[in-house]
Amino acid sequence: MARRRSQTPQKAQPTMHDVARVAGVSQMTVSRVMRGTGYISKDVKNEVVKAAREMGYVHNRLAGGNATYDNPIVGVVIPTMQNRVFNEVLSGINDTLVESGLRPVFGVTEYSLETEEDVVFDLLSWRPRGLILPGLEHTPSLRKIIAQTGVRVAEIMDVDGDPISACFGFSHAQAGEDMARHLIERGYRRFGLVGSQGGLDLRATKRFDAFSKLVTSLGAEVVARENDTQASSMEAGRKMTSALLDEPNPPDAIYYANDDLAAGGLMHCLANGIDVPKEVALAGFNGLGFLSALPKRITSTVTPRYKIGADAASWILRTSSADAGLKSDLGATLRIGETT
Amino acid sequence: MARRRSQTPQKAQPTMHDVARVAGVSQMTVSRVMRGTGYISKDVKNEVVKAAREMGYVHNRLAGGNATYDNPIVGVVIPTMQNRVFNEVLSGINDTLVESGLRPVFGVTEYSLETEEDVVFDLLSWRPRGLILPGLEHTPSLRKIIAQTGVRVAEIMDVDGDPISACFGFSHAQAGEDMARHLIERGYRRFGLVGSQGGLDLRATKRFDAFSKLVTSLGAEVVARENDTQASSMEAGRKMTSALLDEPNPPDAIYYANDDLAAGGLMHCLANGIDVPKEVALAGFNGLGFLSALPKRITSTVTPRYKIGADAASWILRTSSADAGLKSDLGATLRIGETT
DNA sequence: TATATTTTTGTTAGCGCTAACACATTGCTT
DNA sequence: AAGCAATGTGTTAGCGCTAACAAAAATATA
């Protein structure tokens, strides 16, 4: 076993050198066996694997990264952990990455661009093979450090704007307009908007802006807005819906920033005997699976969450940096339910 | 700038040496500034920080870990990403870790102990400062490699058993019994159990076992079980509830493996005019926030998810490995709602 | 059988960084 | 002004690993 300088709480781990000694080969041969590269005879390979297993040796991939400038890491930034949308995005990222022997390292911004800057800086200290960032909006400092380090960046969830290198998502403006057109067609004219995160969710804002603009131009109007500062949840949706409908001239249709909020709205109506969609129509966003379990299927926009994550991850994995300026619109489709 | 051997797609990053040259100091001084250790004069510090910023230098923490046997990493294993419970646990872990300048690296097992073994082995190749594992059940090989490497391990979510070193959670047996006692007290006698993951969720199994045992000993009985192989969700809960209640002699109370399933059950009853709790009582598990948004507050067991994550993470951070055999029961409390 | 080719193993240098120690310099006592 | 501690900076060695380049051994070819 190798001697150690520092008195870490951990036991001294064996090194390749130790394995090599036990197996009676050179350390380089052990390295080759561990990575499965180059020529190795079967006998030696077995010998090395056996010795490693017996000693409990685990390949130290980070030390190797040091020598090759290539750590098996992708930095992944998400706005929040409190939203299931990102569970699915992360699943897509994780599955794709793990398949290639890499792992994501996460950072959470809580919807703050300043925090995002800090998080990215921290993530960069891991010398990741690439970075996955939410949205196309970033601070100038963030852009600068990205440019300086030349790190590969994939932006996800949005395509309305100019990506740093490549983006994978869908058009929120389009999604907002689609929903506006649908609701107008169904005869609704007085709209309420319900969001969360105090307007910091820039993609939701894009949807709402496009929605408002279109309904206004079609002769309808947005009569009320609610925007809780707290995280999105069914509770928040229920509370805000209640507030909205208690006003003197309530809207006849409510467009929510996401399905959780909309489901909360539906629950409020259900509990208070408000007929949906006769008295008020409800529309969500994301098309999450749980909608199908609700008493009424809520109209929503289905977004390709898993695929966004998977595509972004595999773009990072592709070594060619050829496809700069790539805009991958994975599409989001309106799914009409029983609430509009 | 340093010359590079390999032709990575990334731009050549400046090193401490480069920064040192620009700032006109030794590389060691740059190292000290970056880590904020030792004595550094203000002038030199400013000079170095300025140079680093201008060059876009980012401290490479992984290379340092190589020299100190101490990477800023904690390996975190979770059964699935499809369950919001783990969002909160991860939040607790992440918040605590990031505060100390570390980051979690995740692995997902999909409720398979064999996969867990592979994941842990992979995570170990990152030489993490510690590992956080779900539950107290692991394969012998897993235990062996843990023992061999001497890595610090915190087990979470359960305290019914013997931890490798320390565990943070609550007693599932206790939770199951508490619920059993409550339902018996309310007069229910014919119980249904609804789970997911095909019984692979070992903690849910512990609850169900303790529940079944107690109700049986109190003269009641478990008359039906449903156990979907797919992931837990409201949809699955609704489907299984429907199946359960369509049988000739349906249960008068259903105990679900978690709140999502229970909420799905409630939705089924709501949509089909089944009176809860008169015709059938429903009980969930976890006490998630969204329950308060449902038309009827579902009886559940509130679990300290965030705190479990936070406590486990800060135990990992504590360097003393003194407290071996630590069992931290954070408690789970029955919360009676309107569905029982 | 001699030579070229392929396969297998080893040696050397060095990745970017930090611990440990050495050596200045400064300010403070007395 | 001498002595001393505190402060500031540099030098050296080496972490665990891999690329690049030998060199030896096995195999194929002429």
XYZ file of C-alpha atoms in Angstrom, chain A:
340
model
C 0.000 0.000 0.000
C 1.129 3.501 -0.701
C 2.085 5.758 2.116
C 0.075 8.907 2.537
C 1.066 12.342 3.629
C -2.132 13.798 4.911
C -4.168 12.272 7.688
C -7.490 12.041 5.894
C -10.271 10.279 7.759
C -10.373 7.740 4.958
C -8.332 4.635 4.766
C -5.351 4.774 2.424
C -6.561 3.618 -0.955
C -4.390 1.350 -3.051
C -3.027 2.886 -6.237
C -2.299 1.468 -9.648
C 1.239 1.099 -8.495
C 0.139 -1.158 -5.656
C -1.970 -3.248 -7.976
C 0.932 -3.479 -10.404
C 3.255 -4.767 -7.726
C 0.810 -7.438 -6.639
C 0.066 -8.484 -10.193
C 3.741 -8.439 -11.075
C 3.443 -5.994 -13.957
C 4.178 -2.349 -14.585
C 1.837 0.356 -13.474
C 1.195 1.324 -17.085
C -0.141 -2.123 -17.798
C -2.613 -1.734 -14.995
C -3.664 1.579 -16.479
C -4.236 -0.120 -19.825
C -6.311 -2.859 -18.261
C -8.429 -0.374 -16.338
C -9.175 1.649 -19.422
C -9.397 -1.302 -21.770
C -7.126 0.374 -24.339
C -4.090 -0.836 -26.252
C -2.848 -4.394 -26.441
C -2.996 -6.569 -23.347
C -2.614 -10.340 -23.206
C -5.435 -12.266 -21.690
C -3.307 -13.757 -18.909
C -1.980 -10.411 -17.740
C -5.384 -8.867 -17.921
C -6.899 -11.549 -15.737
C -4.036 -11.290 -13.299
C -4.473 -7.542 -12.997
C -8.237 -7.675 -12.673
C -7.914 -10.324 -9.985
C -5.342 -8.365 -8.026
C -7.394 -5.183 -8.295
C -10.514 -6.905 -7.112
C -8.773 -8.527 -4.186
C -7.239 -5.281 -3.079
C -10.461 -3.367 -3.539
C -8.816 -1.075 -6.042
C -11.116 1.347 -7.817
C -9.889 3.228 -10.848
C -9.349 6.890 -10.005
C -10.845 8.611 -13.006
C -10.300 12.115 -11.790
C -6.540 11.704 -11.573
C -6.591 10.520 -15.145
C -8.601 13.520 -16.198
C -5.847 15.619 -14.817
C -3.410 14.065 -17.229
C -5.726 14.112 -20.221
C -7.541 17.426 -19.716
C -10.729 15.498 -19.904
C -12.845 14.825 -16.856
C -15.865 12.563 -17.173
C -18.112 15.408 -16.088
C -20.836 17.593 -17.505
C -22.003 20.577 -15.483
C -25.769 20.878 -15.388
C -27.533 23.996 -14.197
C -31.225 23.957 -13.349
C -33.429 26.731 -11.989
C -34.959 24.706 -9.168
C -35.295 21.256 -7.709
C -38.888 21.928 -6.697
C -40.284 21.357 -10.147
C -40.881 17.948 -11.612
C -40.191 19.211 -15.079
C -36.538 19.143 -14.262
C -36.728 15.608 -12.933
C -37.520 14.502 -16.425
C -34.951 16.729 -18.063
C -32.355 15.423 -15.649
C -33.414 11.869 -16.362
C -32.754 12.457 -20.028
C -29.399 14.028 -19.308
C -28.377 11.432 -16.773
C -29.359 8.423 -18.876
C -27.479 9.710 -21.884
C -24.404 10.672 -19.938
C -24.107 7.537 -17.826
C -24.293 5.465 -20.971
C -21.025 7.071 -22.024
C -19.409 6.793 -18.632
C -19.893 10.405 -17.636
C -21.840 11.936 -14.799
C -23.633 15.212 -14.395
C -22.721 17.616 -11.626
C -25.589 19.895 -10.718
C -26.020 23.468 -9.721
C -29.266 25.203 -8.795
C -29.958 28.857 -9.545
C -33.369 29.403 -7.920
C -34.242 31.433 -10.990
C -31.581 34.052 -10.336
C -29.214 34.973 -13.150
C -26.672 36.198 -10.604
C -26.708 32.871 -8.833
C -26.386 31.204 -12.190
C -23.185 33.115 -12.726
C -21.745 31.876 -9.425
C -22.880 28.342 -10.055
C -21.333 28.226 -13.507
C -18.081 29.586 -12.174
C -18.055 26.904 -9.523
C -18.949 24.193 -12.007
C -16.140 25.351 -14.271
C -13.686 24.566 -11.496
C -14.445 20.927 -12.241
C -13.160 21.307 -15.793
C -16.302 19.711 -17.200
C -16.487 18.419 -20.722
C -19.444 20.701 -21.237
C -22.169 22.727 -19.606
C -25.944 22.541 -19.873
C -27.695 25.776 -18.988
C -31.390 26.627 -18.722
C -32.664 29.220 -21.151
C -30.958 31.690 -23.408
C -30.746 34.608 -21.004
C -27.506 35.023 -19.077
C -25.519 37.806 -17.494
C -22.713 39.451 -19.495
C -20.108 38.138 -17.033
C -21.420 34.634 -17.554
C -21.092 35.007 -21.287
C -17.614 36.367 -20.902
C -16.300 33.509 -18.796
C -17.910 31.029 -21.188
C -16.143 32.673 -24.093
C -12.844 32.831 -22.268
C -12.820 29.222 -21.214
C -14.277 28.015 -24.483
C -16.323 25.428 -22.653
C -18.972 23.632 -24.695
C -22.398 24.953 -23.745
C -25.823 23.562 -24.565
C -28.768 25.721 -23.625
C -32.066 24.010 -23.019
C -35.814 24.622 -22.753
C -35.948 27.571 -25.108
C -35.261 28.444 -28.722
C -36.600 32.016 -28.787
C -33.300 33.859 -29.035
C -29.671 33.358 -29.941
C -27.857 30.420 -28.406
C -24.249 30.642 -27.334
C -23.518 27.520 -29.392
C -26.523 25.265 -29.478
C -29.949 25.133 -27.891
C -32.534 22.407 -27.456
C -36.099 23.207 -26.591
C -39.160 24.763 -28.121
C -40.659 28.175 -28.705
C -42.436 29.558 -25.688
C -43.801 32.414 -27.744
C -45.346 29.883 -30.081
C -46.750 27.880 -27.170
C -48.336 31.005 -25.701
C -49.834 31.966 -29.041
C -51.185 28.488 -29.671
C -52.940 28.537 -26.355
C -54.289 32.036 -26.972
C -55.684 31.009 -30.331
C -57.326 27.942 -28.864
C -58.992 29.847 -26.031
C -60.177 32.603 -28.308
C -61.645 30.018 -30.658
C -63.557 28.515 -27.790
C -65.085 31.894 -27.120
C -63.224 33.052 -24.037
C -62.499 36.756 -23.900
C -61.467 37.728 -20.384
C -58.226 36.114 -19.339
C -56.387 35.646 -16.101
C -52.697 34.781 -15.899
C -51.264 32.855 -12.983
C -47.537 32.455 -12.480
C -45.052 31.857 -9.728
C -41.464 32.675 -8.862
C -42.405 36.339 -8.984
C -41.852 36.612 -12.705
C -38.330 35.232 -12.538
C -39.290 32.286 -14.700
C -38.322 33.957 -17.954
C -39.793 31.239 -20.140
C -43.189 31.586 -18.459
C -42.929 35.309 -19.030
C -42.290 34.732 -22.710
C -45.392 32.575 -22.955
C -47.498 35.118 -21.115
C -46.215 38.001 -23.197
C -46.947 36.242 -26.474
C -50.306 35.130 -25.132
C -51.280 38.623 -23.995
C -50.182 40.236 -27.191
C -52.169 37.868 -29.348
C -55.390 37.927 -27.326
C -55.240 41.711 -27.210
C -54.799 41.910 -30.959
C -57.786 39.611 -31.349
C -60.014 41.894 -29.348
C -59.928 40.071 -26.027
C -58.087 41.122 -22.921
C -56.069 40.008 -19.944
C -58.065 41.228 -16.987
C -56.062 39.901 -14.082
C -52.680 38.535 -13.101
C -51.431 36.698 -10.074
C -47.807 36.022 -9.512
C -46.785 34.433 -6.304
C -43.197 34.904 -5.234
C -42.960 31.396 -3.856
C -42.217 28.225 -5.744
C -44.768 26.742 -8.060
C -47.093 24.210 -6.480
C -50.681 23.032 -6.418
C -51.189 24.902 -3.159
C -50.048 28.161 -4.709
C -52.244 27.531 -7.731
C -55.257 26.913 -5.572
C -54.651 30.034 -3.519
C -54.135 32.308 -6.501
C -57.126 30.908 -8.331
C -59.237 31.598 -5.313
C -57.961 35.167 -5.205
C -58.602 35.666 -8.900
C -62.155 34.352 -8.854
C -63.106 36.323 -5.777
C -62.624 39.603 -7.587
C -65.679 41.511 -8.800
C -65.200 40.800 -12.506
C -63.406 37.469 -12.685
C -61.836 36.123 -15.885
C -63.615 33.472 -17.894
C -60.389 31.598 -18.576
C -57.120 31.233 -16.682
C -53.776 30.457 -18.273
C -51.314 29.035 -15.741
C -47.544 28.975 -15.923
C -47.603 25.233 -15.404
C -49.684 22.170 -14.675
C -49.204 22.165 -10.919
C -50.670 25.618 -10.643
C -53.491 24.681 -12.998
C -54.247 21.512 -11.046
C -54.418 23.602 -7.909
C -56.922 25.806 -9.704
C -58.993 22.815 -10.696
C -58.985 21.634 -7.089
C -60.231 24.995 -5.940
C -63.090 24.867 -8.401
C -63.914 21.290 -7.511
C -64.005 22.038 -3.816
C -66.124 25.125 -4.297
C -68.583 23.818 -6.814
C -67.340 26.043 -9.609
C -68.142 24.529 -12.965
C -65.146 24.032 -15.203
C -65.117 25.066 -17.975
C -68.592 26.671 -17.919
C -67.844 29.238 -15.255
C -64.145 29.374 -15.825
C -61.762 27.597 -18.181
C -58.326 26.410 -17.073
C -55.182 25.811 -19.072
C -51.826 24.585 -17.842
C -48.419 23.994 -19.314
C -46.102 20.999 -19.700
C -48.551 18.163 -20.101
C -47.323 16.227 -17.105
C -48.534 12.676 -16.654
C -50.517 13.308 -13.505
C -53.027 15.399 -15.430
C -54.626 12.212 -16.685
C -55.379 11.211 -13.107
C -57.370 14.347 -12.329
C -61.176 14.318 -12.456
C -61.037 16.590 -15.485
C -58.225 16.453 -18.008
C -56.698 19.890 -18.037
C -55.845 21.493 -21.356
C -52.119 21.925 -21.537
C -49.096 22.152 -23.804
C -47.067 18.957 -23.958
C -43.328 19.573 -23.850
C -40.595 17.073 -24.788
C -38.753 17.238 -21.478
C -36.852 13.969 -21.490
C -35.788 14.414 -25.087
C -34.526 17.914 -24.445
C -32.220 16.563 -21.769
C -31.124 13.587 -23.809
C -30.438 15.629 -26.935
C -28.510 18.295 -25.093
C -26.376 15.686 -23.360
C -25.567 13.837 -26.534
C -24.656 17.072 -28.262
C -22.178 17.741 -25.494
C -20.760 14.269 -26.001
C -20.177 14.792 -29.700
C -16.653 16.050 -29.977
C -16.987 18.064 -33.154
C -17.722 21.645 -32.268
C -18.870 22.140 -35.833
C -22.560 22.728 -35.269
C -22.389 26.120 -33.635
C -25.531 28.186 -33.812
C -27.612 25.030 -33.766
C -31.228 25.613 -32.874
C -33.040 22.397 -32.176
C -36.748 23.028 -31.868
C -38.198 19.839 -30.423
C -41.698 21.250 -30.529
C -44.421 21.655 -27.957
C -47.964 20.629 -28.807
C -51.282 21.838 -27.505
C -53.323 19.077 -25.895
C -56.933 19.985 -25.463
C -58.591 18.539 -22.393
C -61.930 19.015 -20.706
C -61.225 22.284 -18.966
C -61.423 24.667 -21.918
